[in-house]
PDB file of C-alpha atoms in Angstrom:
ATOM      1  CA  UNK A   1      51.377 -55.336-139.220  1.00 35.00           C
ATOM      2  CA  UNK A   2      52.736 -53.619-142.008  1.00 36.00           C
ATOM      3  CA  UNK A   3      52.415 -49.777-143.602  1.00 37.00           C
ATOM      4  CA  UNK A   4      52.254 -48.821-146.746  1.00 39.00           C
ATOM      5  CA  UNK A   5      52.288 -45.483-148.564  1.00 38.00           C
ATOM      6  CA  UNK A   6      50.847 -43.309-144.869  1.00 41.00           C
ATOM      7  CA  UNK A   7      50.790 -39.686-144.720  1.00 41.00           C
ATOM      8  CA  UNK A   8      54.089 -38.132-144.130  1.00 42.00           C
ATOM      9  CA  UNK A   9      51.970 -36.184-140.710  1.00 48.00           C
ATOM     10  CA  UNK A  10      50.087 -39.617-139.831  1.00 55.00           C
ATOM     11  CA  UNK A  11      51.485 -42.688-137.922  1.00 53.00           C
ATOM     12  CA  UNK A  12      49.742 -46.491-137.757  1.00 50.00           C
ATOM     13  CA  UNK A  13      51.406 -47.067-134.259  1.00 47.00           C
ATOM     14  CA  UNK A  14      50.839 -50.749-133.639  1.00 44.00           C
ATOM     15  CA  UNK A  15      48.313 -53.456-134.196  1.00 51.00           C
ATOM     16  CA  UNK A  16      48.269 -54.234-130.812  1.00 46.00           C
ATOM     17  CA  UNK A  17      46.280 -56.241-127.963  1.00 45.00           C
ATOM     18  CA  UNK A  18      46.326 -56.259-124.259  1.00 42.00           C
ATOM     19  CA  UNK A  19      44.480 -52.215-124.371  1.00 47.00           C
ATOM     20  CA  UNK A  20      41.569 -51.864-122.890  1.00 51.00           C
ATOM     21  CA  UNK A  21      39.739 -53.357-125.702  1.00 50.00           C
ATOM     22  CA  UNK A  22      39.796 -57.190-125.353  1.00 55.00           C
ATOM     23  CA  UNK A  23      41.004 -57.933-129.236  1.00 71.00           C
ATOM     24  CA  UNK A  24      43.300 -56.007-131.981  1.00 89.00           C
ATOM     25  CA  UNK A  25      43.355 -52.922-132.060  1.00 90.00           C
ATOM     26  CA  UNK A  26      44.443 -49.946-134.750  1.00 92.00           C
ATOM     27  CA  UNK A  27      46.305 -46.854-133.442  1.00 91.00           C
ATOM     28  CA  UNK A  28      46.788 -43.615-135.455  1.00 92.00           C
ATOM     29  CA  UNK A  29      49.147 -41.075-134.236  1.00 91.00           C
ATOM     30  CA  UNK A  30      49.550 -37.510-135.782  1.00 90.00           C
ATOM     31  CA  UNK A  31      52.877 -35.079-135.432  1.00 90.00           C
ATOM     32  CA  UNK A  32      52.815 -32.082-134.779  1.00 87.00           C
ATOM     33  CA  UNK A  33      51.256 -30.951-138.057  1.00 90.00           C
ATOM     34  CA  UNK A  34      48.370 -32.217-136.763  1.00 90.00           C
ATOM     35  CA  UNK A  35      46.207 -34.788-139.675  1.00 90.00           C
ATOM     36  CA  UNK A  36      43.173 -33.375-141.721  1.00 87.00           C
ATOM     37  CA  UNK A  37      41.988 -37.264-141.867  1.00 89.00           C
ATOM     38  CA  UNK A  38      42.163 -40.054-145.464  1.00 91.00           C
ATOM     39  CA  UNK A  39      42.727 -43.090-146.201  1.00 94.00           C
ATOM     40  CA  UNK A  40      45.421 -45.261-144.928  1.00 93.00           C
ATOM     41  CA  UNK A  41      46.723 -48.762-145.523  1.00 94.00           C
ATOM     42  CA  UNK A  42      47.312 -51.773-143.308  1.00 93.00           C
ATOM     43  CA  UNK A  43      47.555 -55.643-143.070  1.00 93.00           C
ATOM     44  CA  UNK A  44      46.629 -58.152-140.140  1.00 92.00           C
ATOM     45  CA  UNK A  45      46.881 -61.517-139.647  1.00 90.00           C
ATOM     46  CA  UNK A  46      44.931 -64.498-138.361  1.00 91.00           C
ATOM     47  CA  UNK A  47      41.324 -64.677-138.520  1.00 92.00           C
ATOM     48  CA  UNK A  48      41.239 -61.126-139.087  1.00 95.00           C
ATOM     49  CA  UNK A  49      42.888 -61.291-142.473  1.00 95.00           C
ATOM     50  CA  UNK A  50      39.783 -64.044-143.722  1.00 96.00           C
ATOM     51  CA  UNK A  51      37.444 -60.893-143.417  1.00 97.00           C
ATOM     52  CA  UNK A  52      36.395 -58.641-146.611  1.00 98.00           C
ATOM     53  CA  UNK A  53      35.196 -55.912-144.179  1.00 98.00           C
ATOM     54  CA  UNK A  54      36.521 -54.774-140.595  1.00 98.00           C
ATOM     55  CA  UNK A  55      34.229 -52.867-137.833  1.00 97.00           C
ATOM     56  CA  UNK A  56      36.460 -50.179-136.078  1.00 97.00           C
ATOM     57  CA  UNK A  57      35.192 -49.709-132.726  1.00 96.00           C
ATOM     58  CA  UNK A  58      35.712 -46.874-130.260  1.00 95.00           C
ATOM     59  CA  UNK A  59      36.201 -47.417-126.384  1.00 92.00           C
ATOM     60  CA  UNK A  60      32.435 -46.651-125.703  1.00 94.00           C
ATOM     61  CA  UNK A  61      31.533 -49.790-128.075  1.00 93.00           C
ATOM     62  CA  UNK A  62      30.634 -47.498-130.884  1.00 96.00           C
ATOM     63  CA  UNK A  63      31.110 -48.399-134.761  1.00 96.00           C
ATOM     64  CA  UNK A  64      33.075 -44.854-136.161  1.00 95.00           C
ATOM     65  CA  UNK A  65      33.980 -46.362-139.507  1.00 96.00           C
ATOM     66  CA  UNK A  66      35.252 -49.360-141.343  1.00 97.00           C
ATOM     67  CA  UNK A  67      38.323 -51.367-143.473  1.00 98.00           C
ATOM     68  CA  UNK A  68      37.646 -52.331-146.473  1.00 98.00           C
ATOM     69  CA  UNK A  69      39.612 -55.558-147.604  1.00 98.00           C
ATOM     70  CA  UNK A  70      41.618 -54.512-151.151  1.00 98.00           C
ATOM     71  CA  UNK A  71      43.997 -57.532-152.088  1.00 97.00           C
ATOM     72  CA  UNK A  72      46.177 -58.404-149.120  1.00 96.00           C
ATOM     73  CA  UNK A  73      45.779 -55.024-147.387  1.00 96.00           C
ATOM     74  CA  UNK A  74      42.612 -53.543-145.486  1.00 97.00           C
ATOM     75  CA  UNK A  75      41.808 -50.020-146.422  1.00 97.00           C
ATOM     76  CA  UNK A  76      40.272 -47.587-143.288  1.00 96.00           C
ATOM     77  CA  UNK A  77      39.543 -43.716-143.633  1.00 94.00           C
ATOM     78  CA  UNK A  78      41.738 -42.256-140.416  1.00 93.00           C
ATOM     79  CA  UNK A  79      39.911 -39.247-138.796  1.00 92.00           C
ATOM     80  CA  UNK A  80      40.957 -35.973-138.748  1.00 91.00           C
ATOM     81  CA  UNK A  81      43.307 -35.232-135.771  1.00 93.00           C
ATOM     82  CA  UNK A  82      44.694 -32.731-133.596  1.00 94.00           C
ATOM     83  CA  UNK A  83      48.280 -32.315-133.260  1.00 93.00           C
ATOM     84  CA  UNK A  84      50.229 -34.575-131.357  1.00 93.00           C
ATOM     85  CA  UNK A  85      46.903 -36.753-130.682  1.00 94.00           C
ATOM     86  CA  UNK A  86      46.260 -40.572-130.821  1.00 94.00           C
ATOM     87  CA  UNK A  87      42.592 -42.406-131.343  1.00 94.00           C
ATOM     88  CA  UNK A  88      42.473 -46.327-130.865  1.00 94.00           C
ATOM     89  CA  UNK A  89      40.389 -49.048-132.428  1.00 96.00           C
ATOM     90  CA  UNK A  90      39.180 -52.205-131.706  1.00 95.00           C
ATOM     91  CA  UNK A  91      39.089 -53.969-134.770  1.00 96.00           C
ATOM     92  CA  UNK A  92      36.231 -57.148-135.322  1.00 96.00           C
ATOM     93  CA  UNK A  93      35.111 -58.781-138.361  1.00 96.00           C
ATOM     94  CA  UNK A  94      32.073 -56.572-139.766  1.00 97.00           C
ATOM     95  CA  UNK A  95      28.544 -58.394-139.955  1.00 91.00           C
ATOM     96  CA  UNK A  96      26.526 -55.466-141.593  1.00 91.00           C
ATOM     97  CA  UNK A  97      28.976 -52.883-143.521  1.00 96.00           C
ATOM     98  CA  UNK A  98      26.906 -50.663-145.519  1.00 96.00           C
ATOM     99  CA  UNK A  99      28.193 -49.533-148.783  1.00 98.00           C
ATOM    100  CA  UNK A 100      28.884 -46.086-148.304  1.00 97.00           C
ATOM    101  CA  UNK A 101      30.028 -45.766-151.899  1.00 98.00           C
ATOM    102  CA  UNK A 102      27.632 -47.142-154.479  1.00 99.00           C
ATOM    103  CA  UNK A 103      28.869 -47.905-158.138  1.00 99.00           C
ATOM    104  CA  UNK A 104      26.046 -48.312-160.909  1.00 99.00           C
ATOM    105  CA  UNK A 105      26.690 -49.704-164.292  1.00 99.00           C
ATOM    106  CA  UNK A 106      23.520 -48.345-166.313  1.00 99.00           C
ATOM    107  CA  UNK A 107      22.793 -49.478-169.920  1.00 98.00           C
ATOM    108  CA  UNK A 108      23.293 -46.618-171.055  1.00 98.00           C
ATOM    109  CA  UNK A 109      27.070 -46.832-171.140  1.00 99.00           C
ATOM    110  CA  UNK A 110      27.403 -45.000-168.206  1.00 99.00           C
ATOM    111  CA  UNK A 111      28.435 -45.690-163.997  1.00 99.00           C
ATOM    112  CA  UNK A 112      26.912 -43.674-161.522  1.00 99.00           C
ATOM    113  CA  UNK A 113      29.129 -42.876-158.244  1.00 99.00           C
ATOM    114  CA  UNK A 114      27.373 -41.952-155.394  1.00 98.00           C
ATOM    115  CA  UNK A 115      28.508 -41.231-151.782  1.00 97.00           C
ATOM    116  CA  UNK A 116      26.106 -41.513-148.993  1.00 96.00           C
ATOM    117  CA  UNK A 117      23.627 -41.768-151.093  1.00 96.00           C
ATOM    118  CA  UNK A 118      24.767 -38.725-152.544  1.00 96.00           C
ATOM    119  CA  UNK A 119      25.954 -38.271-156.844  1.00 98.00           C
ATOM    120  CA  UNK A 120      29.547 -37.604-157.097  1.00 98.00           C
ATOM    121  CA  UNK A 121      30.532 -37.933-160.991  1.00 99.00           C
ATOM    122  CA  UNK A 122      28.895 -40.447-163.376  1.00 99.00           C
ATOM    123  CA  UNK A 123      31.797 -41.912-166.021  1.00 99.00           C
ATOM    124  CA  UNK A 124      30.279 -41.843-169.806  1.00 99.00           C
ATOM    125  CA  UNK A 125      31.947 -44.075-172.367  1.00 99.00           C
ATOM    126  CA  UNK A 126      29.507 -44.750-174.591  1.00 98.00           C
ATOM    127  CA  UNK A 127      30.974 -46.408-178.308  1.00 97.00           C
ATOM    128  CA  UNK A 128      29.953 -43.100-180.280  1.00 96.00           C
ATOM    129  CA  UNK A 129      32.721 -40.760-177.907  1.00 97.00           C
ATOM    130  CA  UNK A 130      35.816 -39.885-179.082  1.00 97.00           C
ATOM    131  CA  UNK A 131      36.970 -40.437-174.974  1.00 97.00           C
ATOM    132  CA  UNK A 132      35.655 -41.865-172.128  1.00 99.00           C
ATOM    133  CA  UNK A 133      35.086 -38.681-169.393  1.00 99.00           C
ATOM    134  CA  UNK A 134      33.690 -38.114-165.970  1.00 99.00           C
ATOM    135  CA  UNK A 135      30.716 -35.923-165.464  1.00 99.00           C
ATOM    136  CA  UNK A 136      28.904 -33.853-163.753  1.00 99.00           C
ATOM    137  CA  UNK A 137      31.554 -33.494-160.666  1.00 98.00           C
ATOM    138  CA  UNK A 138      29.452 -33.103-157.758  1.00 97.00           C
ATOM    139  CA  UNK A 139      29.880 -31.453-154.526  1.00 94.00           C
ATOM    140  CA  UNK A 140      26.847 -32.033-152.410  1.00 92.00           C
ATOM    141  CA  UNK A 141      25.109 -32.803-155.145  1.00 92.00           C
ATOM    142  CA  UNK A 142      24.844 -29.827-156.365  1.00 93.00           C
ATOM    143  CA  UNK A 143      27.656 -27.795-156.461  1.00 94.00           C
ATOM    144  CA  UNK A 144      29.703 -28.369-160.242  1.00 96.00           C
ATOM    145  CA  UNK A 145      32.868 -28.266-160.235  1.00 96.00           C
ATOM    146  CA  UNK A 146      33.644 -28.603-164.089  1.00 97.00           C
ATOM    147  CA  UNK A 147      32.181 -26.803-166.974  1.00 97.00           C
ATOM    148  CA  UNK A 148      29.072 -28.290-168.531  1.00 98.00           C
ATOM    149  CA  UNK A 149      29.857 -27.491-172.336  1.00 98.00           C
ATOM    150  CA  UNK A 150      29.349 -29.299-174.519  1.00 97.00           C
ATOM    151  CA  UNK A 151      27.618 -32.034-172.175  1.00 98.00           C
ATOM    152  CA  UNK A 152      24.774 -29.347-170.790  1.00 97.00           C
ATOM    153  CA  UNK A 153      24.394 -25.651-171.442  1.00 95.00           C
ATOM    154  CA  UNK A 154      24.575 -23.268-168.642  1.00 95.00           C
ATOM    155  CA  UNK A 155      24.015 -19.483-169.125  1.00 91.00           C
ATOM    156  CA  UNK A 156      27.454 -17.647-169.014  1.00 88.00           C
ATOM    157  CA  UNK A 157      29.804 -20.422-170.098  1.00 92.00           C
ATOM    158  CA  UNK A 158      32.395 -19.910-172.635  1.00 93.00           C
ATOM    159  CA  UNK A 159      31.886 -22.837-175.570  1.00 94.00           C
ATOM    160  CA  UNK A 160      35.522 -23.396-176.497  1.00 95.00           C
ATOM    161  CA  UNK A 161      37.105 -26.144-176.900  1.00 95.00           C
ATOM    162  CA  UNK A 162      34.874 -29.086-177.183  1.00 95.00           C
ATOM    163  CA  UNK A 163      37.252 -31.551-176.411  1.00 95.00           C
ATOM    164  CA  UNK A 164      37.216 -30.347-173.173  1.00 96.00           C
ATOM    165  CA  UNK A 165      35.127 -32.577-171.208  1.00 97.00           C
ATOM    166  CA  UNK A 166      34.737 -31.959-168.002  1.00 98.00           C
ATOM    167  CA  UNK A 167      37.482 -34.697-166.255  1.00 98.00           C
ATOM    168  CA  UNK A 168      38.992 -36.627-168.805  1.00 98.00           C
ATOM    169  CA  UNK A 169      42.139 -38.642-169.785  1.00 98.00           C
ATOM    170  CA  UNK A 170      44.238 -37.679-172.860  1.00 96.00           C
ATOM    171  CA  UNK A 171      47.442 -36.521-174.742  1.00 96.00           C
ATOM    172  CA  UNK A 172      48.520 -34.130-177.603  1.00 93.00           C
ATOM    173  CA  UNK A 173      50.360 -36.785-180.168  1.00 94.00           C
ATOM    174  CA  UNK A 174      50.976 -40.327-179.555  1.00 95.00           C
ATOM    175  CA  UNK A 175      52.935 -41.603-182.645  1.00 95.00           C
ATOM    176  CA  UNK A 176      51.822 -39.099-184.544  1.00 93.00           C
ATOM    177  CA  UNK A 177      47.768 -39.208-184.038  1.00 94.00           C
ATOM    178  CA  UNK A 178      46.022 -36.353-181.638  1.00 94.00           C
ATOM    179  CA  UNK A 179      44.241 -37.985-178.821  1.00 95.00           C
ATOM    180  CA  UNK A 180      44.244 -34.552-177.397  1.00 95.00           C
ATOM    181  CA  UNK A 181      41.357 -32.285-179.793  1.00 93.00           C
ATOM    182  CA  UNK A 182      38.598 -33.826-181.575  1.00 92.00           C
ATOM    183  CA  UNK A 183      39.248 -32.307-184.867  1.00 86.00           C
ATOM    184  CA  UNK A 184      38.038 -33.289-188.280  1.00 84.00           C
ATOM    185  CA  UNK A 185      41.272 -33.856-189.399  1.00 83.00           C
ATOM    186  CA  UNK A 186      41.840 -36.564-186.678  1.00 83.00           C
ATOM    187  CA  UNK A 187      39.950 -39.881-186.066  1.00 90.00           C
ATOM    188  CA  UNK A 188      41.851 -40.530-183.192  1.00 95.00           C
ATOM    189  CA  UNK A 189      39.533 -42.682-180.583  1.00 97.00           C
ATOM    190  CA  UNK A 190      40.220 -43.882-177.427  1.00 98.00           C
ATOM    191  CA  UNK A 191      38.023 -46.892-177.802  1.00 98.00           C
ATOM    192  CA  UNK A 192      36.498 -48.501-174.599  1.00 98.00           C
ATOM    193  CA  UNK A 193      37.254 -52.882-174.646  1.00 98.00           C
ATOM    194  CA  UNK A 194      36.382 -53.682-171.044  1.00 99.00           C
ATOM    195  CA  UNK A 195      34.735 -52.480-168.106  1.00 99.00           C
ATOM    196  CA  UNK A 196      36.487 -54.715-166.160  1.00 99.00           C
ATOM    197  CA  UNK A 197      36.177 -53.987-162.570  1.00 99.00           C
ATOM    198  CA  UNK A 198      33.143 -52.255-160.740  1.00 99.00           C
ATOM    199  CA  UNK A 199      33.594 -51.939-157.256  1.00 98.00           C
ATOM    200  CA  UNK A 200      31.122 -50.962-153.951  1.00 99.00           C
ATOM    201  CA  UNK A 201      31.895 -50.378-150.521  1.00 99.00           C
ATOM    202  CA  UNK A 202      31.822 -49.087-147.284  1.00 98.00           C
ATOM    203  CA  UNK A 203      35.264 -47.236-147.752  1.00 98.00           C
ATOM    204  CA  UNK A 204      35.726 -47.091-151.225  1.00 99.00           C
ATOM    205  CA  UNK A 205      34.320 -47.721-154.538  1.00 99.00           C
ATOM    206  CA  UNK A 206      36.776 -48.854-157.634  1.00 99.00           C
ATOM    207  CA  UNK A 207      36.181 -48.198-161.488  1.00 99.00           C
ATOM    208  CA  UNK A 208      38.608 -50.074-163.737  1.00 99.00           C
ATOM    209  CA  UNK A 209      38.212 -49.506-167.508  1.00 99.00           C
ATOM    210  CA  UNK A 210      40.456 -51.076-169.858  1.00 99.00           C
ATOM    211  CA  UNK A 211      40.963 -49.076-173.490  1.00 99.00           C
ATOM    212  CA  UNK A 212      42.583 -48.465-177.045  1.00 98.00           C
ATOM    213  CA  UNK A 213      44.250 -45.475-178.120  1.00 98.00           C
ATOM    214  CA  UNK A 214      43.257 -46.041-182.087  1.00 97.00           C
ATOM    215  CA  UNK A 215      45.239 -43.318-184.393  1.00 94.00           C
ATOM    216  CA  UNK A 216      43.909 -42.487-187.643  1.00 82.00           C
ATOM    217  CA  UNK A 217      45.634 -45.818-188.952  1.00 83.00           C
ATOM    218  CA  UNK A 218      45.885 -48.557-186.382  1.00 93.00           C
ATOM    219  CA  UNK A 219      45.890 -48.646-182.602  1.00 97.00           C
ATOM    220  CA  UNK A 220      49.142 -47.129-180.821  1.00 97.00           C
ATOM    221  CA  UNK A 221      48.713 -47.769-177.555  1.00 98.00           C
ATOM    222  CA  UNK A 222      46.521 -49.951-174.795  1.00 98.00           C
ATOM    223  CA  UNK A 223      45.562 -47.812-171.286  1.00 98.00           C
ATOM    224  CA  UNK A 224      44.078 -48.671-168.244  1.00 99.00           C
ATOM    225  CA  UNK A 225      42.098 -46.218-166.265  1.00 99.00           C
ATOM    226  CA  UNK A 226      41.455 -47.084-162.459  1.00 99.00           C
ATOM    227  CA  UNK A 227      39.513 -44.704-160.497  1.00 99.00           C
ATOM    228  CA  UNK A 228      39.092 -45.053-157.066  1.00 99.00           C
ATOM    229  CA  UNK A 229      37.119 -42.821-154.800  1.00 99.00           C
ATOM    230  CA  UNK A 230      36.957 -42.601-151.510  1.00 98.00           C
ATOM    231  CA  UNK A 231      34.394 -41.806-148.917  1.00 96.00           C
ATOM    232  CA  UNK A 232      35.114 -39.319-145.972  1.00 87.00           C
ATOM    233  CA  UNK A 233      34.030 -36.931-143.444  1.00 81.00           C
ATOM    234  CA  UNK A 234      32.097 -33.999-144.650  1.00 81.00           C
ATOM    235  CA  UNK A 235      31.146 -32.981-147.991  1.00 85.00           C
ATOM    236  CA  UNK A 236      35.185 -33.475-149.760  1.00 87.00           C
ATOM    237  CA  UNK A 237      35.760 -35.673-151.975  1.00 93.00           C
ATOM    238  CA  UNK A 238      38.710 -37.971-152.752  1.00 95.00           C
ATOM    239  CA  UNK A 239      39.289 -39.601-155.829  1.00 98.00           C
ATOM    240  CA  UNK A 240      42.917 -41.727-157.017  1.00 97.00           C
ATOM    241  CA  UNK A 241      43.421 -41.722-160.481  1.00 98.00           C
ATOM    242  CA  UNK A 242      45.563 -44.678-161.964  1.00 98.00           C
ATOM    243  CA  UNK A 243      46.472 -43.855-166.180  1.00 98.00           C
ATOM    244  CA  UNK A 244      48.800 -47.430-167.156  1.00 98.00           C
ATOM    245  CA  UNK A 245      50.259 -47.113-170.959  1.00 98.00           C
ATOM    246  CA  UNK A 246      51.362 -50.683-172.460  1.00 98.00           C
ATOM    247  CA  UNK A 247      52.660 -50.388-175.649  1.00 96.00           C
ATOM    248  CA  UNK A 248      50.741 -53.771-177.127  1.00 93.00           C
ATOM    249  CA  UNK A 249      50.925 -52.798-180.361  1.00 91.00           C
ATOM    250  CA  UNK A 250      54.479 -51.372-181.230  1.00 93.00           C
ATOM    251  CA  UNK A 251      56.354 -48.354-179.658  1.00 95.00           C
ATOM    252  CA  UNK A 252      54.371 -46.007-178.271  1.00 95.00           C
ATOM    253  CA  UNK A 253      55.830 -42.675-178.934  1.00 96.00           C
ATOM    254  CA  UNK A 254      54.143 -39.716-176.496  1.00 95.00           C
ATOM    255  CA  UNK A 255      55.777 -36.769-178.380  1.00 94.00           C
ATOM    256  CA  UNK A 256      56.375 -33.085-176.936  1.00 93.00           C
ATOM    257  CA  UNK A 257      53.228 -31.250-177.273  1.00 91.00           C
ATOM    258  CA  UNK A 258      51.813 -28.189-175.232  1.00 88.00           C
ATOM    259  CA  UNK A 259      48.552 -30.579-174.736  1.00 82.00           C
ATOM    260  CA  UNK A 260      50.380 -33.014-171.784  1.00 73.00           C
ATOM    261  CA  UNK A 261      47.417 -34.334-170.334  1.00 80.00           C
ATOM    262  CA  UNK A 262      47.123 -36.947-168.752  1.00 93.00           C
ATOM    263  CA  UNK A 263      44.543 -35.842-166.053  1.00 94.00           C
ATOM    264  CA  UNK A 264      42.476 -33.222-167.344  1.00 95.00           C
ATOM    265  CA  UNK A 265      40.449 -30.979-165.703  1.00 95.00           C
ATOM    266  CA  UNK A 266      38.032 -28.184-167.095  1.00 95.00           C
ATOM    267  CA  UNK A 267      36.640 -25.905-164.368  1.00 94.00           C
ATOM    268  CA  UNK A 268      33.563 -24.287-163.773  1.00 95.00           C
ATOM    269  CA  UNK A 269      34.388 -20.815-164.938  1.00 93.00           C
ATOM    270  CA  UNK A 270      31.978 -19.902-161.415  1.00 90.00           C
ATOM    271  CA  UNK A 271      35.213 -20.902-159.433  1.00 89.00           C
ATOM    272  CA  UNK A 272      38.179 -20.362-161.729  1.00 76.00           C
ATOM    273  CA  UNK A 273      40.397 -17.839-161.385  1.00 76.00           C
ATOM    274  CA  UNK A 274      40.371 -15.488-164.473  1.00 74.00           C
ATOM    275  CA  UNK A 275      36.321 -14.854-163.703  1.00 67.00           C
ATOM    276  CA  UNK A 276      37.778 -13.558-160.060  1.00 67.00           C
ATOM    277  CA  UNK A 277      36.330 -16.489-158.060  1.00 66.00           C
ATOM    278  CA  UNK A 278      39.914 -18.393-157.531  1.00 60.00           C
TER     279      UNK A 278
END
């Protein structure tokens, strides 16, 4: 077996057999830190490795969670631990997985995320948008963690900056052409080509948008977005973000500007700090 990218508190002892469960099974030490519990990479071998889906099974027989095949690696959510404490599973191929993260690609040019049955975010790149964004953020389903100007009007919000969409992707001048504002002196569009990847699953769920960064002139620069989120214990929410720049079309130059992007993030003013509810 080998690791890849694990916690700095969180070990993958073994893939081992010869336990008290009859087959492989997947060991997760924590230091003495202790582990508050995410996702963790792995590979096996064997049949094991044929499987899209693995069933992690506790010594009382019990299904506590799944890994979900991505490439050559499995992906499995590692449970909160203790410090100093170690949790084994056996590991089988799954016959019945369900997806515990549920991508929907609407007509509407929009994808629905929902966890547990549960909305997280819904991604909106609909061909009239200067940039693709994510929103609402969810927690619980109710709970909004960004502002809803302009999308939605909520009593008390500030309406500045309109470019400021919720969770978004974007930069102050890329060869000269503001993909930062959205400015009447600017056309600059970050134009979506391909939805190319829509993923479901019992561990995680995988967006993958492919884009132009067109300047007022001609396109600067090709991106690709990759957003994968994660399902977990409790109401938190995980989320990797993946921004690629290829410079298809020329040099792409991403000058000094006090608008850096690239992950953006507008708050709810209910939980931000300068309303006293940091």
């Amino acid at each position: 077996m080998t690791l890849d990218g694990l916690w700095k508190t969180l070990s993958i002892l073994a893939l081992i057999s010869g336990t008290a469960f009859a087959g492989p099974t997947l060991e997760f030490h924590a230091d003495a830190d202790g582990f508050a519990g995410g996702p963790v990479r792995f590979t096996v071998e064997g049949d094991l490795a044929k499987a899209d889906v693995l069933a992690l099974t506790d010594d009382n027989g019990r299904t506590v969670g799944y890994a979900q095949k991505d490439g050559d690696e499995f992906v499995a959510l590692a449970p909160s631990l203790k410090r100093n404490e170690t949790v084994s599973y056996a590991l089988s191929v799954a016959k019945d997985a369900p997806n515990r993260v549920e991508l929907t690609q609407n007509d509407d040019h929009t994808i629905d995320v929902t966890i547990d049955g549960t909305l997280f975010t819904s991604y909106h790149y609909a061909p009239d948008l200067r940039k693709p964004f994510l929103y609402p953020v969810l927690l619980e389903g109710k709970y909004r963690m960004t502002r809803g100007y302009p999308m939605e009007d909520f009593e008390g919000e500030p309406k500045d900056h309109i470019h400021h969409k919720s969770w978004w992707v974007a930069y102050g001048e890329v060869n000269g052409s503001d993909f930062w504002g959205e400015s009447e002196k600017s056309n600059a569009t970050q134009r979506t080509d391909e939805i190319a990847e829509v993923i479901s699953g019992p561990v995680f769920g995988r967006l993958h948008a492919k884009n132009s960064w067109v300047g007022d002139e001609k396109k600067e620069v090709s991106e690709e977005r990759v957003y994968t989120f994660y399902a977990g214990e409790g109401p938190d929410r995980l989320t990797d973000m993946k921004v690629t720049f290829t410079a298809t079309d020329g040099d792409a130059v991403f000058h000094d500007t006090k608008e850096g992007g690239i992950c953006s993030f507008r708050l709810n003013p209910k939980i931000d700090e300068k309303h006293g509810n940091g």
